[in-house]
Amino acid sequence: MRSTIQLTALALATLAACDKAYDGGGLAVDPNAPRVDITSPKLGTIAGDVKTVTVSGIAHDDTAVASVTVNGVTAQLSPAGNFTVEVPVTPGTNLLEAVATDGDGNTGKTTRAVSAGATRSLTTVIPDAIMASISAQTFDAVSRGATTYVKTANLTDMVTPHNPVLMIGGTNPDCLYGHASITGIKLGDAKIALSPMAGGLFLDADLDHPLVDMHLDYAAACINGSRDISIAATHIHVAGLIALGIGDDGKLTSAIQNPDVTITSLDLELGGIPGDVVNLIHLDTAIGPIIGWATEKFVAPVIANAIQGAADSKAQVLGQTVDIKLTPSRLDFDVTGALISMDTQLRAENDSILDGFVFTDNVMPKLTTDDGFHLAIADDAANELLTSMWSAKAFDKSFALDTGSYGEVGKLYDHVEISVAVPPFVDASGSELVLTLGDLGITFKNGDTVATKVLVNARIALKVTAGMDGKLRIDAGQPDVNVDVSDAGVSGANDLSQADFEQIVSFALSRAVSYGSGAVGAIPLPSAGGVGVTNLGIRSHAGYLMVDGNVQ
């Protein structure tokens, strides 16, 4: 191991794309620094449930090495430069930084990552992994998002899977029956209001110039028939409680209870249907409950997204398919808002059930519905996902550099191989949420020849960002990075010019940040219902990432 460069990235905008460069100008390997290598623990060490690890290695210099410390702990140092020291570790991925100092005060550094802590199986469901409180004011903003959604969404596709909407005469009809199915719905305009109350959300909806196309199958006097019909009105007002709960399958359920529907200027086009059938189905009175039911189906997706985000789904993350399972475990409504808790299981396909993730005991935060919204995300949920992705080799990449926008690195080398030795780890126990990326190995090649190699160890502060549609996402913030230039397996002297070194550091940092943001960005967060989010704040609380904000 040659040397470690420690730096802080200040301009993250340049790291938004995975093939953009970080400005590594001004950084260089100190030729006068002592050389220090950690020989134990080895790369990729998963130490288990321990409180300390023994760190051993060797340091040498043109003059005598005066001291070696690891994470600030002074090591026992032999005249030959061999050192050993017992270093405390905490649950998760620990970075062990060895610093050798010579008699002139020059320092050389190297870093090794080791995973420690009690583990649980990747099949574990994380209880209360995502918690949210949504105030009445926030539901008012969600209502505006629901209005936009109803006015722009394909309403027909939402209701047709539930056909038939009217069935009179039973499922095995004989000589007199009427079965109606919706074939199309259009609205001229709409306004949706949602207010929290005990049991769910009170819906108050105004629908202007609705047009409902239906297909009717019927029989009169034992003679079967069918006909397309249409129902139009000047205005429909729908009011009622949308009861929200958790079904036996663990899914969020919603249903409007006894909707009060007022229709202005109803126009039924039923020409050619026998009078006995018209009298049987009473479509003029049946259309009210049908419209009430259909309106609930229109707003249900917005409600579900605001409460639990994407439920069971799949996401593509760093080339891996991630299975996302969200199960509501608590759903409490009153006039001030809603409190929601969800269990999670976030796993990459093709991981190994033999691997386990570091699990920590978290303290559930108390959330209020006073104003805005509040989210709490357990770091255990993030770490199950990160370890699963690591197990599935999502962070291991190999690709050509001469066929892409990789800057000067693409001119220096034609191929790169990337791997991560230990699982990345998210820690929410301190004052901020931090992602540790340990021993990210980047090997640059020309043909089959290893030209140079670096090891990147990074602590990356995480943040929450919001899109214009109100969707929240965990993203990588400011990184604190160590870059070790390694001679292991390198052909030749591995001499790097200042310009070459800067390009390598730039590439390494962009990989670290893009890996971090790509991985944690897969953690699902509830949406604000299609409206803007402001005043986002982020903090940690005993193992939970806390996010506070308001909606516009």
XYZ file of C-alpha atoms in Angstrom:
552
model
C 0.000 0.000 0.000
C 1.590 3.296 -1.036
C -0.314 6.191 0.464
C -3.692 7.501 1.494
C -5.126 10.798 0.367
C -7.946 12.168 2.530
C -10.263 14.774 1.108
C -13.713 16.274 1.261
C -15.766 16.810 -1.905
C -17.350 20.254 -1.916
C -19.057 20.416 -5.321
C -21.424 17.467 -5.587
C -23.166 18.779 -8.649
C -20.316 17.390 -10.725
C -21.025 13.929 -9.327
C -24.655 13.664 -10.407
C -23.808 11.428 -13.363
C -21.785 8.273 -12.823
C -19.313 9.116 -15.605
C -18.718 12.750 -14.626
C -15.445 13.799 -13.096
C -14.588 15.097 -9.650
C -12.000 17.854 -9.544
C -9.025 16.199 -7.909
C -6.687 19.124 -8.605
C -4.080 19.887 -5.966
C -3.963 16.338 -4.573
C -0.772 14.331 -4.745
C 1.052 11.463 -3.101
C 3.658 12.757 -0.653
C 6.993 11.188 -1.683
C 8.462 11.870 1.772
C 5.691 10.103 3.685
C 6.373 6.840 5.516
C 4.811 3.793 3.942
C 2.351 1.839 6.033
C 0.472 -1.374 5.278
C -2.264 -3.148 7.227
C -1.740 -6.889 6.971
C -4.556 -7.885 9.358
C -7.498 -7.809 9.206
C -7.492 -8.880 5.585
C -9.546 -7.267 2.849
C -13.168 -8.325 3.132
C -13.055 -9.219 6.836
C -16.438 -9.695 8.494
C -15.457 -9.884 12.153
C -18.829 -10.778 13.675
C -20.278 -9.579 16.961
C -17.101 -8.132 18.509
C -16.224 -4.937 20.350
C -12.591 -4.673 19.227
C -10.376 -5.928 16.411
C -6.635 -6.516 16.384
C -4.913 -4.461 13.699
C -1.432 -5.490 12.573
C 0.874 -4.255 9.859
C 4.229 -2.793 8.963
C 5.501 0.753 8.530
C 8.844 1.795 7.031
C 10.596 4.947 5.956
C 13.970 6.188 4.791
C 14.435 7.320 8.372
C 13.018 5.674 11.475
C 9.254 5.490 11.954
C 8.462 7.297 15.199
C 4.905 6.123 15.829
C 1.864 4.383 14.392
C -1.724 4.994 15.437
C -4.898 3.326 14.249
C -8.053 5.414 14.666
C -6.145 7.460 17.218
C -5.022 4.454 19.307
C -1.228 4.179 19.630
C 0.150 0.878 18.398
C 3.023 -1.191 19.760
C 5.853 -0.601 17.272
C 8.919 -2.787 16.838
C 12.310 -1.478 15.606
C 11.623 -3.208 12.306
C 8.381 -1.245 11.848
C 5.948 -4.008 12.707
C 2.967 -2.793 14.697
C -0.107 -4.190 16.418
C -2.972 -2.562 18.298
C -6.422 -3.398 19.643
C -8.974 -0.954 18.204
C -12.612 -0.487 19.295
C -15.246 -1.060 16.602
C -18.959 -0.332 16.420
C -21.721 -2.251 14.624
C -21.448 -1.789 10.895
C -18.640 -1.070 8.467
C -15.675 0.424 10.323
C -12.817 2.264 8.639
C -9.455 1.543 10.284
C -7.039 4.358 9.474
C -3.402 3.632 10.233
C -1.147 6.702 10.432
C 2.639 6.350 10.506
C 4.767 9.346 11.525
C 8.513 9.670 10.979
C 11.019 11.721 12.924
C 10.553 14.739 10.643
C 6.806 14.804 11.195
C 5.887 13.398 7.786
C 2.842 11.118 7.888
C 1.737 8.236 5.728
C -1.698 6.707 5.913
C -3.618 3.670 4.815
C -7.176 2.548 5.478
C -8.822 -0.837 5.820
C -12.553 -1.572 6.167
C -13.946 -4.274 8.437
C -17.540 -5.220 9.158
C -18.531 -5.891 12.773
C -21.716 -6.495 14.722
C -24.502 -9.011 15.230
C -26.220 -10.045 12.016
C -29.645 -11.191 10.900
C -30.727 -13.120 7.847
C -31.542 -11.293 4.626
C -34.983 -12.905 4.863
C -35.788 -10.729 7.912
C -38.804 -8.424 7.818
C -37.840 -5.120 9.479
C -40.623 -4.058 11.874
C -41.694 -0.406 11.874
C -39.016 0.335 9.313
C -40.819 3.339 7.833
C -43.007 5.570 10.000
C -44.884 8.665 8.907
C -47.142 11.324 10.343
C -49.296 13.350 7.957
C -51.087 16.447 9.224
C -54.500 17.721 8.149
C -52.749 20.589 6.359
C -50.686 18.106 4.393
C -53.800 16.145 3.398
C -55.185 19.427 2.085
C -52.166 19.615 -0.233
C -52.577 15.940 -1.113
C -56.135 16.861 -2.149
C -54.709 19.234 -4.746
C -52.519 16.459 -6.020
C -55.562 14.175 -6.182
C -57.450 16.821 -8.170
C -54.643 17.005 -10.720
C -54.445 13.231 -10.877
C -58.179 12.746 -11.452
C -58.164 15.363 -14.207
C -55.219 13.804 -16.061
C -55.285 10.050 -15.331
C -56.910 7.352 -17.433
C -60.014 6.876 -15.299
C -61.379 4.092 -17.498
C -58.391 1.866 -16.776
C -58.946 2.333 -13.032
C -62.524 1.070 -12.938
C -62.820 -1.499 -15.745
C -60.917 -4.216 -13.805
C -63.794 -4.134 -11.298
C -66.583 -4.723 -13.832
C -69.447 -5.490 -13.764
C -70.490 -2.534 -11.623
C -74.145 -3.535 -11.604
C -75.486 -7.072 -11.473
C -79.222 -7.633 -11.051
C -80.634 -11.096 -11.565
C -77.693 -13.067 -10.145
C -74.546 -14.522 -11.659
C -76.529 -17.226 -13.497
C -79.461 -15.221 -14.864
C -82.456 -16.638 -16.686
C -85.320 -14.716 -18.218
C -85.035 -11.294 -16.568
C -81.717 -9.709 -15.620
C -79.437 -6.742 -16.204
C -75.622 -6.649 -15.941
C -73.800 -3.336 -16.531
C -70.090 -2.698 -17.077
C -68.305 0.643 -17.414
C -66.490 1.012 -20.739
C -65.404 4.635 -20.499
C -65.337 7.653 -18.167
C -64.583 11.265 -19.026
C -64.685 14.404 -16.873
C -64.839 18.023 -17.877
C -63.321 19.212 -14.615
C -62.905 18.016 -11.035
C -62.121 19.225 -7.541
C -61.197 16.808 -4.743
C -60.970 17.589 -1.029
C -59.701 15.107 1.569
C -59.969 15.695 5.322
C -58.733 13.276 7.992
C -61.217 11.938 10.512
C -61.581 8.861 12.683
C -61.422 5.795 10.453
C -60.038 7.394 7.317
C -60.470 10.402 5.042
C -63.643 12.349 4.353
C -64.057 12.811 0.605
C -65.737 15.847 -0.890
C -65.630 15.723 -4.688
C -67.143 17.879 -7.413
C -67.197 16.379 -10.914
C -68.202 18.629 -13.808
C -69.808 17.291 -16.997
C -69.092 13.610 -16.380
C -69.800 11.145 -19.194
C -69.988 7.443 -18.374
C -70.204 4.864 -21.160
C -71.534 1.445 -20.181
C -72.344 -1.877 -21.779
C -75.541 -3.586 -20.650
C -76.313 -7.292 -21.019
C -79.945 -8.118 -20.281
C -82.873 -10.434 -20.817
C -86.613 -9.637 -20.951
C -89.281 -12.296 -21.372
C -86.452 -14.827 -21.755
C -85.087 -12.958 -24.778
C -81.435 -11.972 -24.347
C -79.921 -8.738 -25.581
C -77.097 -6.253 -25.112
C -76.577 -2.587 -25.767
C -74.106 0.237 -25.257
C -75.565 3.051 -23.187
C -74.317 6.383 -21.877
C -74.928 8.478 -18.783
C -74.193 12.194 -18.684
C -74.779 14.983 -16.179
C -74.005 18.636 -15.727
C -72.509 18.126 -12.280
C -72.041 15.382 -9.687
C -71.173 15.969 -6.040
C -69.851 13.024 -3.990
C -69.303 13.094 -0.227
C -68.517 10.311 2.213
C -65.931 8.616 4.401
C -63.213 6.648 2.638
C -62.508 4.020 5.291
C -58.824 3.014 5.321
C -57.473 -0.086 6.957
C -55.099 -3.030 6.712
C -56.415 -6.204 5.079
C -55.727 -9.783 6.113
C -53.057 -9.888 3.407
C -51.297 -6.907 4.983
C -52.263 -4.567 2.162
C -53.788 -1.128 2.511
C -57.569 -1.233 1.929
C -59.940 1.606 1.058
C -63.697 1.767 0.507
C -66.187 4.619 0.499
C -68.983 4.161 2.993
C -72.567 5.170 2.096
C -71.593 7.973 -0.286
C -73.940 10.912 -0.572
C -74.222 11.575 -4.311
C -76.072 14.557 -5.800
C -76.554 14.583 -9.570
C -77.547 17.666 -11.544
C -79.265 17.273 -14.942
C -78.932 13.505 -15.343
C -79.203 12.347 -18.972
C -79.636 8.596 -19.628
C -79.308 7.263 -23.161
C -81.098 3.888 -22.923
C -82.863 3.730 -26.263
C -84.074 0.276 -27.339
C -83.858 -1.437 -23.936
C -87.104 -3.193 -22.985
C -89.168 -1.443 -20.343
C -89.095 -4.455 -18.035
C -85.306 -4.268 -17.947
C -85.329 -0.501 -17.388
C -87.692 -0.978 -14.473
C -85.565 -3.855 -13.148
C -82.204 -2.072 -13.004
C -83.439 1.403 -11.959
C -80.320 2.913 -13.433
C -81.433 6.420 -12.499
C -81.055 5.556 -8.809
C -78.261 2.984 -9.188
C -75.938 5.439 -10.897
C -75.368 7.399 -7.643
C -73.675 4.553 -5.719
C -71.790 3.593 -8.870
C -70.372 7.126 -9.242
C -69.516 7.237 -5.526
C -67.665 3.943 -5.791
C -65.872 5.026 -8.973
C -64.753 8.317 -7.395
C -63.130 6.437 -4.522
C -61.273 4.311 -7.071
C -59.986 7.508 -8.743
C -58.454 8.980 -5.584
C -57.343 5.706 -3.960
C -53.972 5.593 -5.816
C -53.083 9.099 -4.618
C -54.047 8.232 -1.044
C -52.061 4.988 -1.125
C -48.997 6.732 -2.550
C -49.157 9.478 0.070
C -49.467 6.932 2.880
C -47.075 4.187 1.845
C -45.408 5.121 -1.420
C -44.838 2.239 -3.800
C -46.091 -0.913 -2.104
C -44.850 -4.259 -3.404
C -42.822 -3.455 -6.483
C -39.521 -3.980 -8.236
C -36.795 -1.437 -8.941
C -33.663 -1.525 -11.055
C -30.710 -0.400 -8.939
C -27.128 -0.477 -10.233
C -28.151 -3.148 -12.724
C -29.833 -5.369 -10.110
C -33.527 -6.037 -9.637
C -34.610 -5.140 -6.097
C -37.816 -6.559 -4.634
C -39.569 -3.967 -2.468
C -42.140 -5.198 0.040
C -43.979 -2.705 2.233
C -46.577 -3.905 4.726
C -48.598 -1.410 6.796
C -48.565 -2.423 10.455
C -50.305 0.613 11.980
C -52.831 3.067 10.538
C -54.402 5.639 12.883
C -56.599 8.538 11.724
C -58.225 11.421 13.578
C -59.098 15.013 12.727
C -55.480 16.148 13.165
C -54.046 13.734 10.604
C -52.677 10.207 10.318
C -49.944 8.070 11.884
C -48.614 5.191 9.778
C -46.040 2.459 10.380
C -44.786 -0.013 7.788
C -42.681 -3.144 7.926
C -40.229 -3.621 5.081
C -38.203 -6.234 3.292
C -35.859 -4.850 0.650
C -33.806 -7.442 -1.195
C -31.889 -7.746 -4.409
C -32.704 -10.777 -6.474
C -29.967 -13.429 -6.559
C -28.489 -12.552 -3.185
C -27.283 -15.335 -0.889
C -29.352 -16.275 2.150
C -26.075 -17.316 3.783
C -25.115 -13.649 4.089
C -26.466 -11.594 6.968
C -26.737 -7.862 7.550
C -25.674 -5.990 10.680
C -28.801 -5.295 12.740
C -28.944 -2.717 15.540
C -31.543 -2.085 18.237
C -33.340 1.147 17.381
C -35.583 3.342 19.529
C -38.876 4.161 17.811
C -39.421 7.932 17.609
C -42.632 9.677 18.612
C -44.249 11.455 15.685
C -46.910 14.146 15.855
C -49.490 15.447 13.379
C -49.180 19.079 14.434
C -48.057 20.367 11.066
C -46.480 19.301 7.798
C -45.236 15.737 7.604
C -42.624 13.699 9.435
C -40.873 10.536 8.247
C -38.701 8.085 10.148
C -36.697 5.438 8.257
C -34.846 2.740 10.210
C -31.212 2.282 9.255
C -31.825 -1.491 9.502
C -34.046 -1.258 6.407
C -31.256 0.451 4.496
C -28.645 -2.033 5.688
C -30.682 -5.077 4.736
C -30.952 -3.605 1.236
C -27.264 -2.657 1.018
C -26.033 -6.049 2.227
C -28.419 -7.835 -0.107
C -27.128 -5.792 -3.053
C -23.541 -6.457 -1.982
C -24.321 -10.181 -1.714
C -25.818 -10.117 -5.219
C -22.617 -8.459 -6.545
C -24.473 -5.283 -7.528
C -21.392 -3.208 -6.701
C -19.009 -5.372 -8.746
C -18.572 -3.973 -12.245
C -16.254 -4.500 -15.177
C -16.400 -2.314 -18.267
C -14.379 -0.715 -21.026
C -13.181 2.853 -20.610
C -12.429 3.614 -24.243
C -16.101 3.668 -25.285
C -17.668 6.239 -22.990
C -17.424 9.735 -21.528
C -14.762 8.921 -18.943
C -12.481 11.883 -19.625
C -8.738 11.420 -19.462
C -9.062 8.103 -17.601
C -10.449 6.634 -20.811
C -7.240 7.665 -22.557
C -4.921 6.280 -19.865
C -6.560 2.854 -19.509
C -8.858 0.726 -21.627
C -10.602 -1.308 -18.926
C -11.610 -1.085 -15.258
C -12.729 -3.642 -12.684
C -14.611 -2.523 -9.557
C -15.544 -4.471 -6.432
C -16.578 -3.735 -2.840
C -14.939 -5.926 -0.179
C -17.470 -5.481 2.673
C -21.145 -4.474 2.718
C -21.834 -0.733 2.690
C -23.482 0.409 5.912
C -25.854 3.207 6.917
C -25.601 4.546 10.479
C -28.299 6.744 12.022
C -27.043 6.572 15.608
C -25.197 9.889 15.549
C -26.118 13.445 14.697
C -26.409 12.767 10.959
C -27.114 9.883 8.624
C -23.883 8.494 7.164
C -23.220 5.825 4.540
C -19.866 4.056 4.876
C -18.475 2.501 1.717
C -15.532 0.265 2.621
C -12.667 -0.927 0.439
C -14.114 -0.044 -2.947
C -11.399 -1.561 -5.123
C -10.821 -0.038 -8.568
C -8.340 -1.800 -10.834
C -7.303 -0.080 -14.079
C -6.069 -2.290 -16.886
C -4.567 -2.081 -20.319
C -5.388 -5.359 -21.941
C -4.721 -8.066 -19.364
C -2.079 -5.977 -17.595
C -2.914 -4.270 -14.292
C -1.721 -0.684 -14.731
C -2.705 0.715 -11.344
C -5.090 0.099 -8.477
C -6.787 2.199 -5.811
C -8.875 1.428 -2.743
C -11.571 3.953 -1.844
C -12.993 4.221 1.667
C -15.715 6.807 2.025
C -18.108 8.202 4.584
C -20.938 9.866 2.708
C -23.487 12.076 4.433
C -26.995 11.324 3.179
C -29.744 13.797 2.425
C -33.346 13.755 1.255
C -34.343 15.511 -1.940
C -37.770 16.171 -3.442
C -38.826 16.295 -7.067
C -41.372 18.728 -8.478
C -43.956 15.945 -8.237
C -43.453 15.714 -4.466
C -41.612 12.386 -4.579
C -38.932 12.112 -1.916
C -35.632 10.316 -2.414
C -32.627 9.582 -0.210
C -29.498 10.768 -1.983
C -25.762 11.042 -1.389
C -24.491 14.262 0.116
C -20.983 15.398 0.973
C -18.359 12.613 1.058
C -15.266 12.303 3.223
C -12.953 10.012 1.273
C -9.651 8.167 1.653
C -7.968 7.001 -1.551
C -5.180 4.428 -1.198
C -2.898 3.816 -4.179
C -1.970 0.141 -4.101
C 0.958 -1.707 -5.652
C -0.634 -5.149 -5.146
C -0.651 -7.019 -8.452
C 0.451 -3.953 -10.410
C 2.903 -4.523 -13.266
C 5.866 -2.178 -13.279
C 6.743 0.695 -10.983
C 3.204 2.126 -10.769
C 4.566 5.666 -10.954
C 1.787 8.194 -11.368
C 2.107 11.756 -12.532
C 0.140 14.458 -10.766
C -2.285 14.671 -13.721
C -2.765 10.887 -13.838
C -3.385 10.763 -10.106
C -5.982 13.528 -10.295
C -7.872 11.680 -13.029
C -7.860 8.449 -11.025
C -9.107 10.212 -7.900
C -11.811 11.938 -9.933
C -13.012 8.626 -11.329
C -12.864 6.909 -7.935
C -14.875 9.600 -6.175
C -17.563 9.704 -8.840
C -17.930 5.923 -8.518
C -18.208 6.119 -4.738
C -20.901 8.796 -4.765
C -22.871 7.265 -7.635
C -22.802 3.872 -5.892
C -23.986 5.461 -2.672
C -26.784 7.518 -4.201
C -27.884 4.655 -6.441
C -28.115 2.185 -3.565
C -29.882 4.302 -0.942
C -32.106 5.871 -3.593
C -33.946 2.551 -3.847
C -35.341 2.917 -0.308
C -39.050 3.681 -0.866
C -40.503 6.794 0.744
C -44.132 7.940 0.847
C -45.035 10.645 -1.656
C -46.639 13.996 -0.942
C -49.339 13.224 -3.479
C -48.056 15.065 -6.526
C -47.452 18.442 -4.851
C -44.276 20.352 -4.073
C -42.321 19.798 -0.859
C -40.534 22.592 1.025
C -38.457 23.153 4.173
C -37.000 19.649 4.148
C -35.004 18.880 7.264
C -33.022 15.757 8.069
C -31.651 14.432 11.353
C -30.964 11.159 13.154
C -32.685 9.626 16.160
C -31.467 6.395 17.771
C -31.235 4.407 14.548
C -33.831 6.293 12.521
C -33.365 8.842 9.769
C -35.847 11.633 10.539
C -37.241 13.790 7.731
C -39.468 16.806 8.368
C -41.110 19.026 5.787
C -44.063 21.007 4.541
C -46.056 20.899 1.338
C -47.043 23.716 -0.974
